[in-house]
Amino acid sequence: MDVPADEARRALEQINRVTEQAKMRIGMGPAGWVIMLWGVIWMVCFGVPYWNLSISGSIWLYGNAIGFIATGLMFWRDYIKREVVSQELNQLGKRIGLAWMTLSFFTFGGFMVMNSFTGAQLGTIIVILIMFMYVIIGLWLNAKSLVVTGWVVSAFAVSGYLFAKWGWLGEFRVLMLWLSVFCGGPLFLCGLYIKLRWK
């Protein structure tokens, strides 16, 4: 069935309007703060083990607990104080939330199946999987900053792991410092960009 040109144009305009509304809502909402928060958590939790490897597990336990609780509170606060811009935007937000939950379940399932892995492998894989979601959501929202951040941070994570594996970083624990600076840093800058530009 052929769609008239005017109807197709109106449908595309509606899609673009929802996309722009989503970016505006994200920029005015907590998403920029959440991304900056996780950038700081990555910088601290990846960086501290460089100086004291024995507290690596503890620092991640506390960092993740703070991050998940703060993220939940920020989005809950935004949800109760703000009216939904449109039904389409509400549905988009739900789909993005379901996509993050799906990634969490698949990641957990993958780790349950794997026989063994080092801390360096675990850290690198988690960074790559989370950045994969940034790219997908960036493509969904037509948000180049998320796509670029996802690719750049993933490239830094993989290259850092390979440099450590090949001995170019000296001790393997230098990888933790690498992930702190080159993965946590760009994540923080992405959140800052969203807060400053998506309005």
Short mmCIF file of N, CA, C and O in Angstrom, two decimals, residues 25-102:
data_model
loop_
_atom_site.label_atom_id
_atom_site.label_comp_id
_atom_site.label_asym_id
_atom_site.label_seq_id
_atom_site.Cartn_x
_atom_site.Cartn_y
_atom_site.Cartn_z
N ARG A 25 14.06 16.39 27.31
CA ARG A 25 13.68 15.86 28.63
C ARG A 25 14.88 15.24 29.34
O ARG A 25 15.07 15.41 30.53
N ILE A 26 15.70 14.51 28.57
CA ILE A 26 16.89 13.91 29.15
C ILE A 26 17.84 14.99 29.63
O ILE A 26 18.41 14.92 30.72
N GLY A 27 18.03 16.02 28.81
CA GLY A 27 18.94 17.11 29.18
C GLY A 27 18.46 17.88 30.39
O GLY A 27 19.24 18.26 31.25
N MET A 28 17.14 18.10 30.49
CA MET A 28 16.59 18.85 31.62
C MET A 28 16.41 17.95 32.83
O MET A 28 16.30 18.42 33.94
N GLY A 29 16.35 16.64 32.60
CA GLY A 29 16.16 15.69 33.69
C GLY A 29 17.48 15.25 34.29
O GLY A 29 18.51 15.90 34.14
N PRO A 30 17.44 14.10 34.96
CA PRO A 30 18.61 13.66 35.71
C PRO A 30 19.66 12.89 34.90
O PRO A 30 20.72 12.58 35.43
N ALA A 31 19.40 12.57 33.62
CA ALA A 31 20.30 11.69 32.89
C ALA A 31 21.74 12.22 32.85
O ALA A 31 22.69 11.45 33.03
N GLY A 32 21.90 13.52 32.60
CA GLY A 32 23.25 14.08 32.57
C GLY A 32 23.96 13.92 33.91
O GLY A 32 25.13 13.54 33.97
N TRP A 33 23.21 14.17 35.00
CA TRP A 33 23.79 14.00 36.35
C TRP A 33 24.13 12.54 36.60
O TRP A 33 25.17 12.24 37.20
N VAL A 34 23.26 11.64 36.15
CA VAL A 34 23.49 10.20 36.37
C VAL A 34 24.75 9.75 35.63
O VAL A 34 25.58 9.02 36.18
N ILE A 35 24.91 10.19 34.39
CA ILE A 35 26.10 9.80 33.62
C ILE A 35 27.36 10.39 34.26
O ILE A 35 28.38 9.70 34.36
N MET A 36 27.29 11.63 34.73
CA MET A 36 28.44 12.20 35.43
C MET A 36 28.75 11.44 36.71
O MET A 36 29.91 11.18 37.02
N LEU A 37 27.70 11.06 37.46
CA LEU A 37 27.89 10.28 38.68
C LEU A 37 28.62 8.98 38.39
O LEU A 37 29.60 8.64 39.06
N TRP A 38 28.18 8.25 37.36
CA TRP A 38 28.82 6.99 37.03
C TRP A 38 30.24 7.20 36.49
O TRP A 38 31.12 6.35 36.69
N GLY A 39 30.47 8.33 35.83
CA GLY A 39 31.83 8.65 35.41
C GLY A 39 32.76 8.79 36.61
O GLY A 39 33.87 8.26 36.63
N VAL A 40 32.27 9.48 37.65
CA VAL A 40 33.06 9.64 38.88
C VAL A 40 33.25 8.29 39.57
O VAL A 40 34.35 7.96 40.03
N ILE A 41 32.18 7.49 39.63
CA ILE A 41 32.28 6.16 40.26
C ILE A 41 33.31 5.31 39.53
O ILE A 41 34.14 4.65 40.16
N TRP A 42 33.29 5.33 38.21
CA TRP A 42 34.29 4.57 37.45
C TRP A 42 35.70 5.10 37.72
O TRP A 42 36.63 4.31 37.87
N MET A 43 35.85 6.42 37.75
CA MET A 43 37.18 6.97 38.01
C MET A 43 37.71 6.51 39.36
O MET A 43 38.88 6.12 39.49
N VAL A 44 36.86 6.55 40.39
CA VAL A 44 37.28 6.17 41.74
C VAL A 44 37.47 4.66 41.84
O VAL A 44 38.52 4.17 42.29
N CYS A 45 36.46 3.90 41.40
CA CYS A 45 36.49 2.45 41.60
C CYS A 45 37.51 1.73 40.73
O CYS A 45 38.03 0.70 41.12
N PHE A 46 37.80 2.26 39.55
CA PHE A 46 38.88 1.70 38.75
C PHE A 46 40.23 2.22 39.23
O PHE A 46 41.23 1.51 39.17
N GLY A 47 40.26 3.47 39.72
CA GLY A 47 41.54 4.08 40.09
C GLY A 47 42.11 3.61 41.40
O GLY A 47 43.32 3.36 41.51
N VAL A 48 41.27 3.46 42.43
CA VAL A 48 41.76 3.10 43.77
C VAL A 48 42.53 1.77 43.77
O VAL A 48 43.58 1.67 44.41
N PRO A 49 42.06 0.73 43.05
CA PRO A 49 42.82 -0.54 43.07
C PRO A 49 44.24 -0.42 42.53
O PRO A 49 45.07 -1.28 42.82
N TYR A 50 44.52 0.60 41.75
CA TYR A 50 45.91 0.78 41.29
C TYR A 50 46.84 0.94 42.49
O TYR A 50 47.95 0.42 42.50
N TRP A 51 46.37 1.68 43.52
CA TRP A 51 47.20 1.91 44.71
C TRP A 51 47.00 0.82 45.76
O TRP A 51 47.88 0.54 46.54
N ASN A 52 45.80 0.24 45.82
CA ASN A 52 45.53 -0.78 46.82
C ASN A 52 44.60 -1.82 46.22
O ASN A 52 43.38 -1.72 46.31
N LEU A 53 45.18 -2.85 45.61
CA LEU A 53 44.42 -3.87 44.90
C LEU A 53 43.54 -4.70 45.84
O LEU A 53 42.50 -5.22 45.44
N SER A 54 43.92 -4.79 47.11
CA SER A 54 43.19 -5.65 48.05
C SER A 54 41.78 -5.15 48.34
O SER A 54 40.93 -5.91 48.78
N ILE A 55 41.50 -3.86 48.11
CA ILE A 55 40.16 -3.33 48.39
C ILE A 55 39.32 -3.16 47.12
O ILE A 55 38.28 -2.53 47.14
N SER A 56 39.77 -3.77 46.03
CA SER A 56 39.06 -3.63 44.75
C SER A 56 37.61 -4.08 44.86
O SER A 56 36.70 -3.38 44.41
N GLY A 57 37.37 -5.25 45.45
CA GLY A 57 36.00 -5.75 45.58
C GLY A 57 35.14 -4.85 46.44
O GLY A 57 33.99 -4.55 46.10
N SER A 58 35.70 -4.40 47.56
CA SER A 58 34.94 -3.54 48.48
C SER A 58 34.59 -2.21 47.84
O SER A 58 33.46 -1.72 47.98
N ILE A 59 35.56 -1.61 47.15
CA ILE A 59 35.32 -0.29 46.57
C ILE A 59 34.23 -0.37 45.50
O ILE A 59 33.38 0.52 45.37
N TRP A 60 34.21 -1.47 44.73
CA TRP A 60 33.17 -1.64 43.71
C TRP A 60 31.81 -1.91 44.35
O TRP A 60 30.78 -1.45 43.86
N LEU A 61 31.81 -2.66 45.44
CA LEU A 61 30.56 -2.93 46.15
C LEU A 61 29.92 -1.63 46.62
O LEU A 61 28.74 -1.36 46.37
N TYR A 62 30.72 -0.78 47.27
CA TYR A 62 30.20 0.50 47.76
C TYR A 62 29.88 1.46 46.61
O TYR A 62 28.86 2.15 46.63
N GLY A 63 30.76 1.49 45.61
CA GLY A 63 30.53 2.38 44.47
C GLY A 63 29.25 2.04 43.73
O GLY A 63 28.46 2.93 43.39
N ASN A 64 29.04 0.75 43.46
CA ASN A 64 27.81 0.33 42.77
C ASN A 64 26.57 0.60 43.62
O ASN A 64 25.54 1.02 43.10
N ALA A 65 26.68 0.34 44.92
CA ALA A 65 25.53 0.60 45.81
C ALA A 65 25.15 2.07 45.77
O ALA A 65 23.97 2.43 45.61
N ILE A 66 26.14 2.95 45.91
CA ILE A 66 25.88 4.40 45.86
C ILE A 66 25.30 4.77 44.50
O ILE A 66 24.32 5.51 44.40
N GLY A 67 25.90 4.24 43.43
CA GLY A 67 25.45 4.57 42.08
C GLY A 67 24.03 4.14 41.80
O GLY A 67 23.21 4.91 41.28
N PHE A 68 23.68 2.89 42.15
CA PHE A 68 22.34 2.39 41.88
C PHE A 68 21.29 3.13 42.71
O PHE A 68 20.22 3.49 42.21
N ILE A 69 21.58 3.35 43.98
CA ILE A 69 20.62 4.05 44.84
C ILE A 69 20.43 5.49 44.36
O ILE A 69 19.30 5.97 44.22
N ALA A 70 21.55 6.19 44.10
CA ALA A 70 21.46 7.58 43.64
C ALA A 70 20.75 7.68 42.30
O ALA A 70 19.93 8.57 42.08
N THR A 71 21.04 6.75 41.38
CA THR A 71 20.38 6.75 40.07
C THR A 71 18.88 6.56 40.23
O THR A 71 18.08 7.29 39.64
N GLY A 72 18.49 5.57 41.04
CA GLY A 72 17.07 5.33 41.27
C GLY A 72 16.37 6.53 41.88
O GLY A 72 15.27 6.91 41.45
N LEU A 73 17.01 7.15 42.86
CA LEU A 73 16.41 8.33 43.51
C LEU A 73 16.27 9.50 42.55
O LEU A 73 15.25 10.20 42.54
N MET A 74 17.30 9.72 41.72
CA MET A 74 17.23 10.84 40.77
C MET A 74 16.12 10.65 39.75
O MET A 74 15.36 11.59 39.46
N PHE A 75 15.99 9.44 39.21
CA PHE A 75 14.93 9.20 38.23
C PHE A 75 13.55 9.19 38.89
O PHE A 75 12.58 9.65 38.29
N TRP A 76 13.45 8.67 40.10
CA TRP A 76 12.16 8.69 40.81
C TRP A 76 11.73 10.12 41.09
O TRP A 76 10.57 10.48 40.89
N ARG A 77 12.67 10.93 41.54
CA ARG A 77 12.36 12.35 41.82
C ARG A 77 11.90 13.05 40.55
O ARG A 77 10.95 13.83 40.56
N ASP A 78 12.57 12.77 39.44
CA ASP A 78 12.19 13.37 38.17
C ASP A 78 10.80 12.90 37.74
O ASP A 78 10.00 13.67 37.23
N TYR A 79 10.52 11.62 37.97
CA TYR A 79 9.24 11.04 37.55
C TYR A 79 8.07 11.67 38.31
O TYR A 79 7.04 11.98 37.72
N ILE A 80 8.22 11.86 39.63
CA ILE A 80 7.08 12.37 40.41
C ILE A 80 6.90 13.87 40.28
O ILE A 80 5.81 14.37 40.52
N LYS A 81 7.93 14.61 39.89
CA LYS A 81 7.78 16.07 39.84
C LYS A 81 7.44 16.59 38.45
O LYS A 81 7.11 17.75 38.30
N ARG A 82 7.50 15.76 37.44
CA ARG A 82 7.37 16.23 36.08
C ARG A 82 6.22 15.54 35.36
O ARG A 82 6.04 14.35 35.50
N GLU A 83 5.47 16.30 34.60
CA GLU A 83 4.44 15.71 33.76
C GLU A 83 5.09 15.10 32.53
O GLU A 83 6.08 15.61 32.03
N VAL A 84 4.52 14.03 32.03
CA VAL A 84 5.05 13.39 30.83
C VAL A 84 4.76 14.30 29.64
O VAL A 84 3.66 14.80 29.48
N VAL A 85 5.77 14.52 28.81
CA VAL A 85 5.61 15.43 27.68
C VAL A 85 4.60 14.89 26.69
O VAL A 85 3.77 15.60 26.19
N SER A 86 4.66 13.61 26.40
CA SER A 86 3.70 12.99 25.49
C SER A 86 3.67 11.50 25.75
O SER A 86 4.56 10.95 26.39
N GLN A 87 2.63 10.85 25.24
CA GLN A 87 2.51 9.40 25.40
C GLN A 87 3.65 8.69 24.69
O GLN A 87 4.19 7.70 25.19
N GLU A 88 4.04 9.20 23.51
CA GLU A 88 5.14 8.59 22.76
C GLU A 88 6.44 8.66 23.56
O GLU A 88 7.20 7.70 23.61
N LEU A 89 6.68 9.80 24.20
CA LEU A 89 7.90 9.97 25.00
C LEU A 89 7.88 9.05 26.22
O LEU A 89 8.90 8.47 26.59
N ASN A 90 6.71 8.90 26.81
CA ASN A 90 6.57 7.99 27.95
C ASN A 90 6.91 6.56 27.53
O ASN A 90 7.63 5.84 28.23
N GLN A 91 6.41 6.14 26.37
CA GLN A 91 6.69 4.80 25.87
C GLN A 91 8.18 4.63 25.55
O GLN A 91 8.76 3.57 25.82
N LEU A 92 8.79 5.66 25.00
CA LEU A 92 10.22 5.61 24.69
C LEU A 92 11.03 5.42 25.98
O LEU A 92 11.96 4.60 26.03
N GLY A 93 10.68 6.15 27.02
CA GLY A 93 11.37 6.02 28.30
C GLY A 93 11.24 4.61 28.86
O GLY A 93 12.22 4.05 29.38
N LYS A 94 10.05 4.02 28.74
CA LYS A 94 9.85 2.65 29.22
C LYS A 94 10.69 1.67 28.41
O LYS A 94 11.29 0.73 28.97
N ARG A 95 10.76 1.86 27.10
CA ARG A 95 11.55 0.96 26.27
C ARG A 95 13.04 1.06 26.61
O ARG A 95 13.74 0.06 26.64
N ILE A 96 13.52 2.28 26.86
CA ILE A 96 14.92 2.44 27.24
C ILE A 96 15.20 1.75 28.58
O ILE A 96 16.20 1.06 28.74
N GLY A 97 14.28 1.91 29.53
CA GLY A 97 14.43 1.22 30.82
C GLY A 97 14.45 -0.29 30.66
O GLY A 97 15.28 -0.99 31.27
N LEU A 98 13.55 -0.82 29.82
CA LEU A 98 13.53 -2.27 29.57
C LEU A 98 14.80 -2.74 28.87
O LEU A 98 15.29 -3.85 29.13
N ALA A 99 15.35 -1.90 27.99
CA ALA A 99 16.60 -2.26 27.31
C ALA A 99 17.73 -2.40 28.33
O ALA A 99 18.53 -3.35 28.26
N TRP A 100 17.82 -1.48 29.30
CA TRP A 100 18.86 -1.58 30.34
C TRP A 100 18.65 -2.81 31.21
O TRP A 100 19.63 -3.49 31.56
N MET A 101 17.41 -3.12 31.55
CA MET A 101 17.14 -4.32 32.34
C MET A 101 17.52 -5.57 31.57
O MET A 101 18.09 -6.51 32.12
N THR A 102 17.20 -5.60 30.27
CA THR A 102 17.55 -6.73 29.44
C THR A 102 19.05 -6.94 29.39
O THR A 102 19.55 -8.06 29.52
#
